[in-house]
PDB file of C-alpha atoms and ligand atoms in Angstrom:
ATOM      1  CA  MET A 145       9.897  47.683 -12.092  1.00 79.00           C
ATOM      2  CA  ASN A 146      10.284  48.802  -8.523  1.00 87.00           C
ATOM      3  CA  VAL A 147       9.999  45.850  -6.127  1.00 88.00           C
ATOM      4  CA  PRO A 148       9.916  46.859  -2.465  1.00 91.00           C
ATOM      5  CA  PHE A 149      12.738  45.570  -0.260  1.00 93.00           C
ATOM      6  CA  TYR A 150      10.591  43.297   1.928  1.00 93.00           C
ATOM      7  CA  GLU A 151       8.878  41.862  -1.141  1.00 93.00           C
ATOM      8  CA  LYS A 152      12.318  40.936  -2.472  1.00 94.00           C
ATOM      9  CA  ILE A 153      13.255  39.178   0.765  1.00 95.00           C
ATOM     10  CA  TRP A 154      10.159  36.979   0.561  1.00 95.00           C
ATOM     11  CA  MET A 155      10.705  36.264  -3.120  1.00 95.00           C
ATOM     12  CA  TYR A 156      14.259  35.111  -2.503  1.00 95.00           C
ATOM     13  CA  ALA A 157      13.220  33.126   0.576  1.00 97.00           C
ATOM     14  CA  ALA A 158      10.564  31.321  -1.477  1.00 97.00           C
ATOM     15  CA  ALA A 159      13.086  30.586  -4.235  1.00 97.00           C
ATOM     16  CA  VAL A 160      15.576  29.140  -1.730  1.00 97.00           C
ATOM     17  CA  ILE A 161      12.891  26.918  -0.164  1.00 97.00           C
ATOM     18  CA  ILE A 162      11.770  25.639  -3.581  1.00 97.00           C
ATOM     19  CA  ALA A 163      15.381  24.946  -4.553  1.00 97.00           C
ATOM     20  CA  GLY A 164      15.819  23.086  -1.261  1.00 96.00           C
ATOM     21  CA  PHE A 165      12.811  20.869  -1.966  1.00 94.00           C
ATOM     22  CA  ALA A 166      14.059  20.162  -5.496  1.00 94.00           C
ATOM     23  CA  ILE A 167      17.483  19.178  -4.150  1.00 93.00           C
ATOM     24  CA  THR A 168      15.856  16.903  -1.567  1.00 89.00           C
ATOM     25  CA  VAL A 169      13.909  15.101  -4.296  1.00 84.00           C
ATOM     26  CA  ALA A 170      16.990  14.824  -6.506  1.00 85.00           C
ATOM     27  CA  VAL A 171      19.124  13.430  -3.684  1.00 84.00           C
ATOM     28  CA  GLY A 172      16.359  11.007  -2.663  1.00 76.00           C
ATOM     29  CA  TYR A 173      16.039   9.753  -6.213  1.00 74.00           C
ATOM     30  CA  GLY A 174      19.712   9.712  -7.145  1.00 77.00           C
ATOM     31  CA  ALA A 175      21.599   8.899  -3.968  1.00 72.00           C
ATOM     32  CA  SER A 176      19.063   6.941  -1.924  1.00 59.00           C
ATOM     33  CA  ALA A 177      17.222   5.350  -4.893  1.00 56.00           C
ATOM     34  CA  LEU A 178      13.858   5.930  -3.198  1.00 54.00           C
ATOM     35  CA  GLN A 179      11.037   3.819  -4.569  1.00 50.00           C
ATOM     36  CA  PRO A 180       7.366   3.414  -3.772  1.00 49.00           C
ATOM     37  CA  PRO A 181       6.853   1.726  -0.386  1.00 55.00           C
ATOM     38  CA  SER A 182       7.560  -2.005  -0.026  1.00 51.00           C
ATOM     39  CA  HIS A 183      10.106  -4.112  -1.773  1.00 67.00           C
ATOM     40  CA  VAL A 184      10.709  -3.271  -5.409  1.00 77.00           C
ATOM     41  CA  GLU A 185       8.796  -5.737  -7.522  1.00 88.00           C
ATOM     42  CA  THR A 186       6.982  -4.553 -10.608  1.00 92.00           C
ATOM     43  CA  ILE A 187       3.990  -5.977 -12.432  1.00 92.00           C
ATOM     44  CA  ASP A 188       1.947  -4.983 -15.467  1.00 93.00           C
ATOM     45  CA  PRO A 189      -1.329  -3.713 -13.958  1.00 91.00           C
ATOM     46  CA  ALA A 190      -3.245  -4.698 -17.103  1.00 93.00           C
ATOM     47  CA  LYS A 191      -2.164  -8.341 -16.825  1.00 93.00           C
ATOM     48  CA  VAL A 192      -2.434  -8.966 -13.084  1.00 93.00           C
ATOM     49  CA  PHE A 193      -4.986 -11.774 -13.296  1.00 93.00           C
ATOM     50  CA  SER A 194      -2.978 -13.705 -15.885  1.00 93.00           C
ATOM     51  CA  ASP A 195       0.342 -13.090 -14.120  1.00 93.00           C
ATOM     52  CA  PRO A 196       1.480 -16.341 -12.453  1.00 94.00           C
ATOM     53  CA  ARG A 197       2.133 -14.464  -9.210  1.00 94.00           C
ATOM     54  CA  PHE A 198      -1.488 -13.320  -8.949  1.00 94.00           C
ATOM     55  CA  ALA A 199      -3.403 -15.843 -11.068  1.00 92.00           C
ATOM     56  CA  GLN A 200      -4.018 -17.884  -7.915  1.00 92.00           C
ATOM     57  CA  ARG A 201      -5.271 -15.555  -5.195  1.00 95.00           C
ATOM     58  CA  GLY A 202      -6.002 -16.395  -1.590  1.00 94.00           C
ATOM     59  CA  VAL A 203      -4.127 -17.976   1.289  1.00 95.00           C
ATOM     60  CA  THR A 204      -1.354 -20.559   1.042  1.00 94.00           C
ATOM     61  CA  ARG A 205      -0.504 -22.136   4.388  1.00 93.00           C
ATOM     62  CA  THR A 206       2.753 -23.805   5.278  1.00 91.00           C
ATOM     63  CA  GLU A 207       4.214 -25.186   8.486  1.00 89.00           C
ATOM     64  CA  ARG A 208       5.860 -21.869   9.194  1.00 91.00           C
ATOM     65  CA  GLY A 209       3.016 -19.487   8.433  1.00 92.00           C
ATOM     66  CA  ALA A 210       0.998 -18.303   5.489  1.00 95.00           C
ATOM     67  CA  THR A 211       1.146 -16.202   2.354  1.00 96.00           C
ATOM     68  CA  VAL A 212      -1.821 -14.084   1.287  1.00 97.00           C
ATOM     69  CA  VAL A 213      -2.165 -13.006  -2.336  1.00 96.00           C
ATOM     70  CA  MET A 214      -4.763 -10.280  -2.872  1.00 97.00           C
ATOM     71  CA  VAL A 215      -5.661  -7.768  -5.555  1.00 97.00           C
ATOM     72  CA  GLY A 216      -7.114  -4.350  -4.833  1.00 96.00           C
ATOM     73  CA  MET A 217      -9.536  -2.808  -7.315  1.00 95.00           C
ATOM     74  CA  MET A 218     -12.321  -0.278  -7.417  1.00 94.00           C
ATOM     75  CA  PHE A 219     -13.954  -0.903  -4.955  1.00 93.00           C
ATOM     76  CA  THR A 220     -13.152  -4.220  -3.390  1.00 95.00           C
ATOM     77  CA  TYR A 221     -10.400  -6.693  -2.658  1.00 97.00           C
ATOM     78  CA  ASN A 222     -10.095 -10.030  -4.404  1.00 94.00           C
ATOM     79  CA  PRO A 223     -10.533 -12.273  -2.491  1.00 95.00           C
ATOM     80  CA  ASN A 224     -12.753 -10.427  -0.046  1.00 96.00           C
ATOM     81  CA  GLU A 225     -12.486 -12.768   2.928  1.00 96.00           C
ATOM     82  CA  ILE A 226      -9.373 -14.609   4.052  1.00 96.00           C
ATOM     83  CA  ARG A 227      -8.422 -16.927   6.898  1.00 96.00           C
ATOM     84  CA  VAL A 228      -4.940 -17.018   8.347  1.00 96.00           C
ATOM     85  CA  PRO A 229      -3.403 -18.750  11.382  1.00 95.00           C
ATOM     86  CA  ALA A 230      -2.709 -16.864  14.612  1.00 95.00           C
ATOM     87  CA  GLY A 231       0.767 -16.679  16.086  1.00 93.00           C
ATOM     88  CA  LYS A 232       2.584 -17.363  12.820  1.00 93.00           C
ATOM     89  CA  PRO A 233       4.100 -14.929  10.323  1.00 94.00           C
ATOM     90  CA  VAL A 234       1.713 -14.040   7.517  1.00 95.00           C
ATOM     91  CA  THR A 235       3.149 -12.490   4.362  1.00 94.00           C
ATOM     92  CA  PHE A 236       0.824 -10.309   2.334  1.00 94.00           C
ATOM     93  CA  ARG A 237       1.437  -9.810  -1.383  1.00 95.00           C
ATOM     94  CA  LEU A 238      -0.752  -7.140  -2.907  1.00 95.00           C
ATOM     95  CA  THR A 239      -1.192  -5.186  -6.082  1.00 95.00           C
ATOM     96  CA  SER A 240      -3.787  -3.040  -7.819  1.00 96.00           C
ATOM     97  CA  VAL A 241      -5.338  -3.321 -11.262  1.00 95.00           C
ATOM     98  CA  ASP A 242      -6.467   0.302 -11.464  1.00 94.00           C
ATOM     99  CA  VAL A 243      -5.580   3.125  -9.084  1.00 95.00           C
ATOM    100  CA  THR A 244      -3.683   3.460  -5.824  1.00 95.00           C
ATOM    101  CA  HIS A 245      -5.531   1.884  -2.912  1.00 96.00           C
ATOM    102  CA  GLY A 246      -4.780   1.498   0.754  1.00 95.00           C
ATOM    103  CA  PHE A 247      -4.622  -1.713   2.751  1.00 95.00           C
ATOM    104  CA  GLN A 248      -5.005  -1.278   6.466  1.00 94.00           C
ATOM    105  CA  ILE A 249      -5.774  -4.132   8.821  1.00 94.00           C
ATOM    106  CA  VAL A 250      -7.512  -2.179  11.544  1.00 92.00           C
ATOM    107  CA  GLY A 251      -6.028  -2.592  15.003  1.00 87.00           C
ATOM    108  CA  THR A 252      -2.771  -4.144  13.750  1.00 87.00           C
ATOM    109  CA  ASN A 253       0.473  -2.914  12.228  1.00 83.00           C
ATOM    110  CA  GLY A 254      -0.597  -4.249   8.815  1.00 87.00           C
ATOM    111  CA  ASN A 255      -0.785  -1.142   6.658  1.00 86.00           C
ATOM    112  CA  THR A 256       0.507  -0.417   3.176  1.00 90.00           C
ATOM    113  CA  MET A 257      -0.349   1.312  -0.048  1.00 92.00           C
ATOM    114  CA  ILE A 258      -1.310  -0.767  -3.061  1.00 94.00           C
ATOM    115  CA  VAL A 259       0.153   0.919  -6.102  1.00 92.00           C
ATOM    116  CA  PRO A 260      -0.625  -0.194  -9.656  1.00 94.00           C
ATOM    117  CA  GLY A 261       2.532  -1.459 -11.334  1.00 93.00           C
ATOM    118  CA  TYR A 262       4.077  -2.638  -8.082  1.00 92.00           C
ATOM    119  CA  VAL A 263       3.734  -5.572  -5.731  1.00 93.00           C
ATOM    120  CA  SER A 264       3.456  -4.455  -2.112  1.00 92.00           C
ATOM    121  CA  GLN A 265       4.666  -7.000   0.392  1.00 91.00           C
ATOM    122  CA  PHE A 266       4.844  -7.077   4.151  1.00 88.00           C
ATOM    123  CA  THR A 267       4.876  -9.716   6.852  1.00 89.00           C
ATOM    124  CA  THR A 268       3.148  -9.534  10.194  1.00 90.00           C
ATOM    125  CA  THR A 269       2.020 -11.898  12.929  1.00 91.00           C
ATOM    126  CA  PHE A 270      -1.429 -11.818  14.491  1.00 93.00           C
ATOM    127  CA  ALA A 271      -1.249 -12.787  18.133  1.00 91.00           C
ATOM    128  CA  GLN A 272      -4.988 -12.592  18.755  1.00 92.00           C
ATOM    129  CA  PRO A 273      -7.475 -14.806  16.917  1.00 95.00           C
ATOM    130  CA  GLY A 274     -10.572 -12.995  15.767  1.00 95.00           C
ATOM    131  CA  GLU A 275     -12.152 -11.026  12.976  1.00 97.00           C
ATOM    132  CA  TYR A 276     -10.303  -8.054  11.589  1.00 97.00           C
ATOM    133  CA  LEU A 277     -11.494  -5.398   9.209  1.00 97.00           C
ATOM    134  CA  ILE A 278      -9.361  -4.484   6.215  1.00 97.00           C
ATOM    135  CA  VAL A 279     -10.068  -1.020   4.845  1.00 97.00           C
ATOM    136  CA  CYS A 280      -8.828   1.108   2.001  1.00 97.00           C
ATOM    137  CA  ASN A 281      -7.274   4.231   3.462  1.00 94.00           C
ATOM    138  CA  GLU A 282      -6.304   5.941   0.215  1.00 95.00           C
ATOM    139  CA  TYR A 283      -9.048   7.867  -1.520  1.00 96.00           C
ATOM    140  CA  CYS A 284      -9.622   5.939  -4.755  1.00 95.00           C
ATOM    141  CA  GLY A 285     -12.926   7.175  -6.150  1.00 94.00           C
ATOM    142  CA  THR A 286     -16.639   7.401  -5.478  1.00 95.00           C
ATOM    143  CA  GLY A 287     -16.826   3.943  -3.875  1.00 95.00           C
ATOM    144  CA  HIS A 288     -13.784   4.407  -1.653  1.00 96.00           C
ATOM    145  CA  HIS A 289     -15.832   4.231   1.558  1.00 95.00           C
ATOM    146  CA  LEU A 290     -17.254   0.843   0.501  1.00 95.00           C
ATOM    147  CA  MET A 291     -13.893  -0.779  -0.073  1.00 96.00           C
ATOM    148  CA  SER A 292     -13.213  -3.314   2.652  1.00 96.00           C
ATOM    149  CA  ALA A 293     -12.489  -6.972   3.297  1.00 97.00           C
ATOM    150  CA  LYS A 294     -12.584  -9.386   6.194  1.00 97.00           C
ATOM    151  CA  LEU A 295      -9.584 -11.095   7.771  1.00 97.00           C
ATOM    152  CA  ILE A 296     -10.281 -14.023  10.057  1.00 96.00           C
ATOM    153  CA  VAL A 297      -7.395 -15.030  12.280  1.00 96.00           C
ATOM    154  CA  GLU A 298      -7.887 -18.596  13.443  1.00 94.00           C
ATOM    155  CA  ALA A 299      -6.446 -20.054  16.622  1.00 92.00           C
ATOM    156  CA  THR A 300      -3.723 -22.560  15.813  1.00 78.00           C
ATOM    157  CA  PRO A 301      -3.998 -25.938  17.523  1.00 69.00           C
TER     158      PRO A 301
HETATM  159 CU1  LIG B 689      -9.603   1.848  -2.626  1.00 93.80          CU
HETATM  160 CU2  LIG B 689     -10.024   3.814  -1.355  1.00 93.80          CU
END
């Protein structure tokens, strides 16, 4: 088969680029131990509601701040409305029972993916009391655009 010279150049260039991507993935996996976003904590997505970490969902307040436990599912969050204190660190612990969802607290730096099989966790502090919208920013199915929740940040006395 007679392959023209320029065609060959592009073929080899494409092969080098593909090899480069494959090496990047291999190095990321092997050397850097890359994992899905958040800290590495796994959970059986079929048993989320009976898992002690997620059996009790909602907000737990302490002197120092609050912890929010929430589950994402097609096409809502459980619970769907939460109240947290302003000016104190709030730790969110999230997981999914079905597909990958997003979790974005609009207008804040609270933003993570919710991946089935993993617990996503992040901590943030809300300086401003008020009502915040939580939206799913990962396409998760036909009801994706309906998937939201309400976060109420209450002024602390
Ligand atoms: Cu859940 Cu999009």
